[in-house]
């Protein structure tokens, strides 16, 4: 029972160029095409499942693995993995992780970074936290023990971009209060509730008109990062 192969994926793609441009406009990070993280949703212990859904935080949970754009819109979701699995393991087994590993994603060609003229092109990538592996199209922060000024600036930019997915999870729970308590229904029903909430989240975010152009000061703060 290493991973729940019944997990289901859904896709809500806006277009790589739109996503890339918005990450640069909002978070001052170029070539980024998504922010990835996992979210544990509390559930009541399912019958005859042992410790499969019992996570490291000491409660039973289902995992939502999601990729969002700079505006907090879900681009891909994968729902239904066992709570005991780490984010890295869930990602490695879900459709997005498998496609990335097999170079099966339609990722745009590398392009020059701003200020990197004549220094070659740089790949497009997703940002993650330190729990995920470092790959050509998957960027994570530098370890704190090995930071110089340049790496600290990169970590800061990466952290800002990751706020997109973290804030999306917070908004999901805030708007749909049933997720504040353990979900007490069949696993299949819980999966459907989470997927439906993600779809409604995207609808509400779009209808509320969240697509704005930030001022210069909101993209580059007083630290100059």
PDB file of C-alpha atoms in Angstrom:
ATOM      1  CA  UNK A   1       0.000   0.000   0.000  1.00  0.00           C
ATOM      2  CA  UNK A   2       2.768   2.429  -0.935  1.00  0.00           C
ATOM      3  CA  UNK A   3       0.471   4.876  -2.700  1.00  0.00           C
ATOM      4  CA  UNK A   4      -3.177   5.280  -3.487  1.00  0.00           C
ATOM      5  CA  UNK A   5      -3.471   4.595  -7.197  1.00  0.00           C
ATOM      6  CA  UNK A   6      -7.171   5.555  -7.117  1.00  0.00           C
ATOM      7  CA  UNK A   7      -6.235   9.230  -6.899  1.00  0.00           C
ATOM      8  CA  UNK A   8      -7.881  11.303  -9.613  1.00  0.00           C
ATOM      9  CA  UNK A   9      -6.455  14.262 -11.514  1.00  0.00           C
ATOM     10  CA  UNK A  10      -8.198  17.272 -13.014  1.00  0.00           C
ATOM     11  CA  UNK A  11      -6.771  19.987 -15.245  1.00  0.00           C
ATOM     12  CA  UNK A  12      -7.689  23.667 -15.582  1.00  0.00           C
ATOM     13  CA  UNK A  13      -5.094  25.113 -17.946  1.00  0.00           C
ATOM     14  CA  UNK A  14      -4.935  28.839 -18.775  1.00  0.00           C
ATOM     15  CA  UNK A  15      -1.941  28.783 -21.109  1.00  0.00           C
ATOM     16  CA  UNK A  16       1.745  28.778 -20.266  1.00  0.00           C
ATOM     17  CA  UNK A  17       2.500  32.282 -21.546  1.00  0.00           C
ATOM     18  CA  UNK A  18      -0.293  33.829 -19.467  1.00  0.00           C
ATOM     19  CA  UNK A  19       0.828  31.927 -16.386  1.00  0.00           C
ATOM     20  CA  UNK A  20       4.502  32.802 -16.902  1.00  0.00           C
ATOM     21  CA  UNK A  21       3.770  36.488 -17.419  1.00  0.00           C
ATOM     22  CA  UNK A  22       1.583  36.701 -14.316  1.00  0.00           C
ATOM     23  CA  UNK A  23       4.245  35.151 -12.073  1.00  0.00           C
ATOM     24  CA  UNK A  24       6.682  37.785 -13.282  1.00  0.00           C
ATOM     25  CA  UNK A  25       4.170  40.629 -12.911  1.00  0.00           C
ATOM     26  CA  UNK A  26       2.973  39.641  -9.445  1.00  0.00           C
ATOM     27  CA  UNK A  27       5.956  37.950  -7.819  1.00  0.00           C
ATOM     28  CA  UNK A  28       8.959  39.171  -9.826  1.00  0.00           C
ATOM     29  CA  UNK A  29      10.048  35.637 -10.702  1.00  0.00           C
ATOM     30  CA  UNK A  30      10.634  34.891 -14.425  1.00  0.00           C
ATOM     31  CA  UNK A  31       9.944  31.689 -16.395  1.00  0.00           C
ATOM     32  CA  UNK A  32       7.769  30.235 -13.614  1.00  0.00           C
ATOM     33  CA  UNK A  33       4.704  28.342 -14.865  1.00  0.00           C
ATOM     34  CA  UNK A  34       3.195  27.052 -11.621  1.00  0.00           C
ATOM     35  CA  UNK A  35       3.438  26.679  -7.849  1.00  0.00           C
ATOM     36  CA  UNK A  36       3.090  23.131  -6.463  1.00  0.00           C
ATOM     37  CA  UNK A  37       2.315  21.866  -2.958  1.00  0.00           C
ATOM     38  CA  UNK A  38       0.252  19.324  -1.051  1.00  0.00           C
ATOM     39  CA  UNK A  39      -2.616  19.862   1.385  1.00  0.00           C
ATOM     40  CA  UNK A  40      -3.904  17.376   3.973  1.00  0.00           C
ATOM     41  CA  UNK A  41      -7.670  17.326   4.510  1.00  0.00           C
ATOM     42  CA  UNK A  42      -8.805  15.820   7.803  1.00  0.00           C
ATOM     43  CA  UNK A  43     -11.064  12.772   7.550  1.00  0.00           C
ATOM     44  CA  UNK A  44     -12.590  10.361  10.028  1.00  0.00           C
ATOM     45  CA  UNK A  45     -10.729   7.070  10.067  1.00  0.00           C
ATOM     46  CA  UNK A  46     -12.054   4.909   7.208  1.00  0.00           C
ATOM     47  CA  UNK A  47     -12.952   1.307   8.025  1.00  0.00           C
ATOM     48  CA  UNK A  48     -10.376  -1.413   7.414  1.00  0.00           C
ATOM     49  CA  UNK A  49      -7.583   0.941   6.294  1.00  0.00           C
ATOM     50  CA  UNK A  50      -5.143   0.556   9.168  1.00  0.00           C
ATOM     51  CA  UNK A  51      -2.656   3.425   9.285  1.00  0.00           C
ATOM     52  CA  UNK A  52      -2.741   4.211   5.542  1.00  0.00           C
ATOM     53  CA  UNK A  53      -4.471   7.566   6.055  1.00  0.00           C
ATOM     54  CA  UNK A  54      -2.682   8.474   9.326  1.00  0.00           C
ATOM     55  CA  UNK A  55      -0.203  11.272   8.635  1.00  0.00           C
ATOM     56  CA  UNK A  56       2.904  12.653  10.337  1.00  0.00           C
ATOM     57  CA  UNK A  57       0.784  15.360  12.020  1.00  0.00           C
ATOM     58  CA  UNK A  58      -1.058  12.583  13.868  1.00  0.00           C
ATOM     59  CA  UNK A  59      -4.472  12.691  12.231  1.00  0.00           C
ATOM     60  CA  UNK A  60      -6.214  10.871   9.373  1.00  0.00           C
ATOM     61  CA  UNK A  61      -6.180  12.693   6.057  1.00  0.00           C
ATOM     62  CA  UNK A  62      -6.575  12.694   2.286  1.00  0.00           C
ATOM     63  CA  UNK A  63      -3.956  14.531   0.240  1.00  0.00           C
ATOM     64  CA  UNK A  64      -4.701  17.151  -2.400  1.00  0.00           C
ATOM     65  CA  UNK A  65      -1.637  17.713  -4.604  1.00  0.00           C
ATOM     66  CA  UNK A  66      -2.134  20.908  -6.580  1.00  0.00           C
ATOM     67  CA  UNK A  67      -0.445  23.250  -9.002  1.00  0.00           C
ATOM     68  CA  UNK A  68      -1.739  26.827  -9.121  1.00  0.00           C
ATOM     69  CA  UNK A  69      -0.959  29.911 -11.173  1.00  0.00           C
ATOM     70  CA  UNK A  70       0.172  33.289  -9.865  1.00  0.00           C
ATOM     71  CA  UNK A  71      -3.433  34.379  -9.262  1.00  0.00           C
ATOM     72  CA  UNK A  72      -4.277  31.366  -7.118  1.00  0.00           C
ATOM     73  CA  UNK A  73      -6.217  29.508  -9.811  1.00  0.00           C
ATOM     74  CA  UNK A  74      -5.852  25.725  -9.695  1.00  0.00           C
ATOM     75  CA  UNK A  75      -4.164  24.458 -12.870  1.00  0.00           C
ATOM     76  CA  UNK A  76      -3.989  20.777 -11.905  1.00  0.00           C
ATOM     77  CA  UNK A  77      -5.280  18.850  -8.906  1.00  0.00           C
ATOM     78  CA  UNK A  78      -4.741  15.270  -7.810  1.00  0.00           C
ATOM     79  CA  UNK A  79      -6.980  14.054  -4.977  1.00  0.00           C
ATOM     80  CA  UNK A  80      -7.090  10.831  -3.002  1.00  0.00           C
ATOM     81  CA  UNK A  81      -3.601   9.836  -1.899  1.00  0.00           C
ATOM     82  CA  UNK A  82      -3.041   8.315   1.523  1.00  0.00           C
ATOM     83  CA  UNK A  83      -2.286  10.797   4.286  1.00  0.00           C
ATOM     84  CA  UNK A  84       0.761   8.860   5.441  1.00  0.00           C
ATOM     85  CA  UNK A  85       2.606   9.554   2.169  1.00  0.00           C
ATOM     86  CA  UNK A  86       5.008  12.506   1.992  1.00  0.00           C
ATOM     87  CA  UNK A  87       4.444  15.341  -0.488  1.00  0.00           C
ATOM     88  CA  UNK A  88       7.411  14.170  -2.546  1.00  0.00           C
ATOM     89  CA  UNK A  89       6.059  10.619  -2.723  1.00  0.00           C
ATOM     90  CA  UNK A  90       2.564  11.784  -3.647  1.00  0.00           C
ATOM     91  CA  UNK A  91       3.966  14.028  -6.372  1.00  0.00           C
ATOM     92  CA  UNK A  92       6.187  11.267  -7.723  1.00  0.00           C
ATOM     93  CA  UNK A  93       3.141   9.000  -8.139  1.00  0.00           C
ATOM     94  CA  UNK A  94       0.589  11.481  -9.478  1.00  0.00           C
ATOM     95  CA  UNK A  95      -0.020  12.283 -13.116  1.00  0.00           C
ATOM     96  CA  UNK A  96       1.769  15.649 -13.085  1.00  0.00           C
ATOM     97  CA  UNK A  97       4.857  14.213 -11.419  1.00  0.00           C
ATOM     98  CA  UNK A  98       4.938  11.228 -13.767  1.00  0.00           C
ATOM     99  CA  UNK A  99       4.520  13.438 -16.833  1.00  0.00           C
ATOM    100  CA  UNK A 100       7.290  15.747 -15.630  1.00  0.00           C
ATOM    101  CA  UNK A 101       9.614  12.808 -14.988  1.00  0.00           C
ATOM    102  CA  UNK A 102       8.935  11.386 -18.458  1.00  0.00           C
ATOM    103  CA  UNK A 103       9.265  14.773 -20.209  1.00  0.00           C
ATOM    104  CA  UNK A 104       5.666  14.357 -21.378  1.00  0.00           C
ATOM    105  CA  UNK A 105       4.494  17.867 -20.458  1.00  0.00           C
ATOM    106  CA  UNK A 106       4.137  20.505 -23.144  1.00  0.00           C
ATOM    107  CA  UNK A 107       6.493  22.903 -21.357  1.00  0.00           C
ATOM    108  CA  UNK A 108       7.576  25.966 -23.364  1.00  0.00           C
ATOM    109  CA  UNK A 109      11.101  26.100 -24.729  1.00  0.00           C
ATOM    110  CA  UNK A 110      13.788  27.728 -22.551  1.00  0.00           C
ATOM    111  CA  UNK A 111      14.041  31.504 -22.912  1.00  0.00           C
ATOM    112  CA  UNK A 112      16.315  34.280 -21.717  1.00  0.00           C
ATOM    113  CA  UNK A 113      15.832  35.640 -18.225  1.00  0.00           C
ATOM    114  CA  UNK A 114      15.581  39.416 -17.759  1.00  0.00           C
ATOM    115  CA  UNK A 115      19.092  40.805 -17.371  1.00  0.00           C
ATOM    116  CA  UNK A 116      20.683  37.587 -18.679  1.00  0.00           C
ATOM    117  CA  UNK A 117      21.296  38.755 -22.227  1.00  0.00           C
ATOM    118  CA  UNK A 118      23.984  36.718 -24.017  1.00  0.00           C
ATOM    119  CA  UNK A 119      24.073  34.210 -21.140  1.00  0.00           C
ATOM    120  CA  UNK A 120      21.911  31.550 -22.760  1.00  0.00           C
ATOM    121  CA  UNK A 121      18.341  30.450 -22.197  1.00  0.00           C
ATOM    122  CA  UNK A 122      16.824  29.158 -18.968  1.00  0.00           C
ATOM    123  CA  UNK A 123      14.155  26.414 -18.647  1.00  0.00           C
ATOM    124  CA  UNK A 124      10.586  27.098 -17.587  1.00  0.00           C
ATOM    125  CA  UNK A 125       9.852  25.586 -14.187  1.00  0.00           C
ATOM    126  CA  UNK A 126       7.447  24.979 -11.320  1.00  0.00           C
ATOM    127  CA  UNK A 127       8.320  26.224  -7.815  1.00  0.00           C
ATOM    128  CA  UNK A 128       8.058  23.949  -4.776  1.00  0.00           C
ATOM    129  CA  UNK A 129       9.288  23.789  -1.204  1.00  0.00           C
ATOM    130  CA  UNK A 130      12.235  21.837   0.165  1.00  0.00           C
ATOM    131  CA  UNK A 131      10.258  18.587   0.421  1.00  0.00           C
ATOM    132  CA  UNK A 132      10.335  18.133  -3.359  1.00  0.00           C
ATOM    133  CA  UNK A 133      13.274  17.007  -5.526  1.00  0.00           C
ATOM    134  CA  UNK A 134      15.324  19.450  -7.592  1.00  0.00           C
ATOM    135  CA  UNK A 135      14.877  18.867 -11.321  1.00  0.00           C
ATOM    136  CA  UNK A 136      15.284  20.744 -14.595  1.00  0.00           C
ATOM    137  CA  UNK A 137      11.686  21.988 -14.482  1.00  0.00           C
ATOM    138  CA  UNK A 138      11.184  21.805 -10.711  1.00  0.00           C
ATOM    139  CA  UNK A 139      12.858  24.472  -8.574  1.00  0.00           C
ATOM    140  CA  UNK A 140      13.158  24.413  -4.791  1.00  0.00           C
ATOM    141  CA  UNK A 141      14.853  26.716  -2.242  1.00  0.00           C
ATOM    142  CA  UNK A 142      18.526  26.436  -1.365  1.00  0.00           C
ATOM    143  CA  UNK A 143      19.192  24.880   2.075  1.00  0.00           C
ATOM    144  CA  UNK A 144      19.559  27.536   4.777  1.00  0.00           C
ATOM    145  CA  UNK A 145      23.031  26.306   5.676  1.00  0.00           C
ATOM    146  CA  UNK A 146      24.459  27.249   2.268  1.00  0.00           C
ATOM    147  CA  UNK A 147      23.088  30.745   1.676  1.00  0.00           C
ATOM    148  CA  UNK A 148      24.978  33.668   0.214  1.00  0.00           C
ATOM    149  CA  UNK A 149      23.364  36.919  -0.943  1.00  0.00           C
ATOM    150  CA  UNK A 150      22.361  35.608  -4.382  1.00  0.00           C
ATOM    151  CA  UNK A 151      20.869  32.409  -2.967  1.00  0.00           C
ATOM    152  CA  UNK A 152      19.026  34.337  -0.268  1.00  0.00           C
ATOM    153  CA  UNK A 153      17.454  36.552  -2.925  1.00  0.00           C
ATOM    154  CA  UNK A 154      16.458  33.491  -4.953  1.00  0.00           C
ATOM    155  CA  UNK A 155      14.917  31.837  -1.873  1.00  0.00           C
ATOM    156  CA  UNK A 156      12.955  34.996  -1.171  1.00  0.00           C
ATOM    157  CA  UNK A 157      11.590  35.142  -4.720  1.00  0.00           C
ATOM    158  CA  UNK A 158      10.776  31.420  -4.628  1.00  0.00           C
ATOM    159  CA  UNK A 159       8.976  31.836  -1.308  1.00  0.00           C
ATOM    160  CA  UNK A 160       6.860  34.686  -2.709  1.00  0.00           C
ATOM    161  CA  UNK A 161       5.848  32.577  -5.703  1.00  0.00           C
ATOM    162  CA  UNK A 162       4.935  29.644  -3.440  1.00  0.00           C
ATOM    163  CA  UNK A 163       2.476  31.844  -1.584  1.00  0.00           C
ATOM    164  CA  UNK A 164       0.104  31.386  -4.511  1.00  0.00           C
ATOM    165  CA  UNK A 165      -0.565  27.736  -3.709  1.00  0.00           C
ATOM    166  CA  UNK A 166      -0.458  28.246   0.060  1.00  0.00           C
ATOM    167  CA  UNK A 167      -3.019  31.058  -0.153  1.00  0.00           C
ATOM    168  CA  UNK A 168      -5.234  28.974  -2.446  1.00  0.00           C
ATOM    169  CA  UNK A 169      -5.376  26.216   0.168  1.00  0.00           C
ATOM    170  CA  UNK A 170      -6.206  28.766   2.883  1.00  0.00           C
ATOM    171  CA  UNK A 171      -8.986  30.289   0.757  1.00  0.00           C
ATOM    172  CA  UNK A 172     -10.388  26.842  -0.004  1.00  0.00           C
ATOM    173  CA  UNK A 173     -10.812  26.026   3.683  1.00  0.00           C
ATOM    174  CA  UNK A 174     -12.052  29.533   4.498  1.00  0.00           C
ATOM    175  CA  UNK A 175     -14.781  29.474   1.830  1.00  0.00           C
ATOM    176  CA  UNK A 176     -15.845  25.868   2.415  1.00  0.00           C
ATOM    177  CA  UNK A 177     -16.040  25.487   6.182  1.00  0.00           C
ATOM    178  CA  UNK A 178     -16.791  21.761   6.065  1.00  0.00           C
ATOM    179  CA  UNK A 179     -13.017  21.274   5.644  1.00  0.00           C
ATOM    180  CA  UNK A 180     -12.336  22.816   9.057  1.00  0.00           C
ATOM    181  CA  UNK A 181     -13.514  19.563  10.666  1.00  0.00           C
ATOM    182  CA  UNK A 182     -12.760  15.921   9.799  1.00  0.00           C
ATOM    183  CA  UNK A 183     -14.829  14.859   6.780  1.00  0.00           C
ATOM    184  CA  UNK A 184     -17.140  12.074   7.916  1.00  0.00           C
ATOM    185  CA  UNK A 185     -18.139  10.244   4.750  1.00  0.00           C
ATOM    186  CA  UNK A 186     -16.873   7.626   2.311  1.00  0.00           C
ATOM    187  CA  UNK A 187     -13.443   8.241   0.788  1.00  0.00           C
ATOM    188  CA  UNK A 188     -14.940   8.517  -2.701  1.00  0.00           C
ATOM    189  CA  UNK A 189     -17.398  11.163  -1.489  1.00  0.00           C
ATOM    190  CA  UNK A 190     -14.643  13.094   0.298  1.00  0.00           C
ATOM    191  CA  UNK A 191     -12.592  13.088  -2.917  1.00  0.00           C
ATOM    192  CA  UNK A 192     -15.575  14.447  -4.849  1.00  0.00           C
ATOM    193  CA  UNK A 193     -16.136  17.188  -2.267  1.00  0.00           C
ATOM    194  CA  UNK A 194     -12.517  18.348  -2.518  1.00  0.00           C
ATOM    195  CA  UNK A 195     -12.553  18.322  -6.325  1.00  0.00           C
ATOM    196  CA  UNK A 196     -15.857  20.215  -6.428  1.00  0.00           C
ATOM    197  CA  UNK A 197     -14.481  22.808  -4.003  1.00  0.00           C
ATOM    198  CA  UNK A 198     -11.455  23.367  -6.267  1.00  0.00           C
ATOM    199  CA  UNK A 199     -13.713  23.906  -9.287  1.00  0.00           C
ATOM    200  CA  UNK A 200     -15.904  26.355  -7.347  1.00  0.00           C
ATOM    201  CA  UNK A 201     -12.806  28.121  -6.028  1.00  0.00           C
ATOM    202  CA  UNK A 202     -11.644  28.747  -9.602  1.00  0.00           C
ATOM    203  CA  UNK A 203     -15.099  29.998 -10.579  1.00  0.00           C
ATOM    204  CA  UNK A 204     -15.320  32.379  -7.618  1.00  0.00           C
ATOM    205  CA  UNK A 205     -11.778  33.697  -8.119  1.00  0.00           C
ATOM    206  CA  UNK A 206     -12.503  34.391 -11.772  1.00  0.00           C
ATOM    207  CA  UNK A 207     -15.889  36.028 -11.143  1.00  0.00           C
ATOM    208  CA  UNK A 208     -14.470  38.218  -8.372  1.00  0.00           C
ATOM    209  CA  UNK A 209     -12.044  39.734 -10.869  1.00  0.00           C
ATOM    210  CA  UNK A 210      -8.711  38.906  -9.262  1.00  0.00           C
ATOM    211  CA  UNK A 211      -6.698  39.540 -12.423  1.00  0.00           C
ATOM    212  CA  UNK A 212      -5.093  42.918 -11.747  1.00  0.00           C
ATOM    213  CA  UNK A 213      -1.758  44.446 -12.682  1.00  0.00           C
ATOM    214  CA  UNK A 214       0.341  45.235  -9.595  1.00  0.00           C
ATOM    215  CA  UNK A 215       2.202  48.466  -9.027  1.00  0.00           C
ATOM    216  CA  UNK A 216       5.982  48.430  -9.226  1.00  0.00           C
ATOM    217  CA  UNK A 217       6.247  48.576  -5.446  1.00  0.00           C
ATOM    218  CA  UNK A 218       4.119  45.454  -5.008  1.00  0.00           C
ATOM    219  CA  UNK A 219       6.367  43.402  -7.278  1.00  0.00           C
ATOM    220  CA  UNK A 220       9.694  44.590  -5.904  1.00  0.00           C
ATOM    221  CA  UNK A 221       9.669  45.449  -2.231  1.00  0.00           C
ATOM    222  CA  UNK A 222      11.901  47.786  -0.275  1.00  0.00           C
ATOM    223  CA  UNK A 223      14.577  45.098   0.066  1.00  0.00           C
ATOM    224  CA  UNK A 224      15.154  45.238  -3.676  1.00  0.00           C
ATOM    225  CA  UNK A 225      14.461  41.511  -4.090  1.00  0.00           C
TER     226      UNK A 225
END
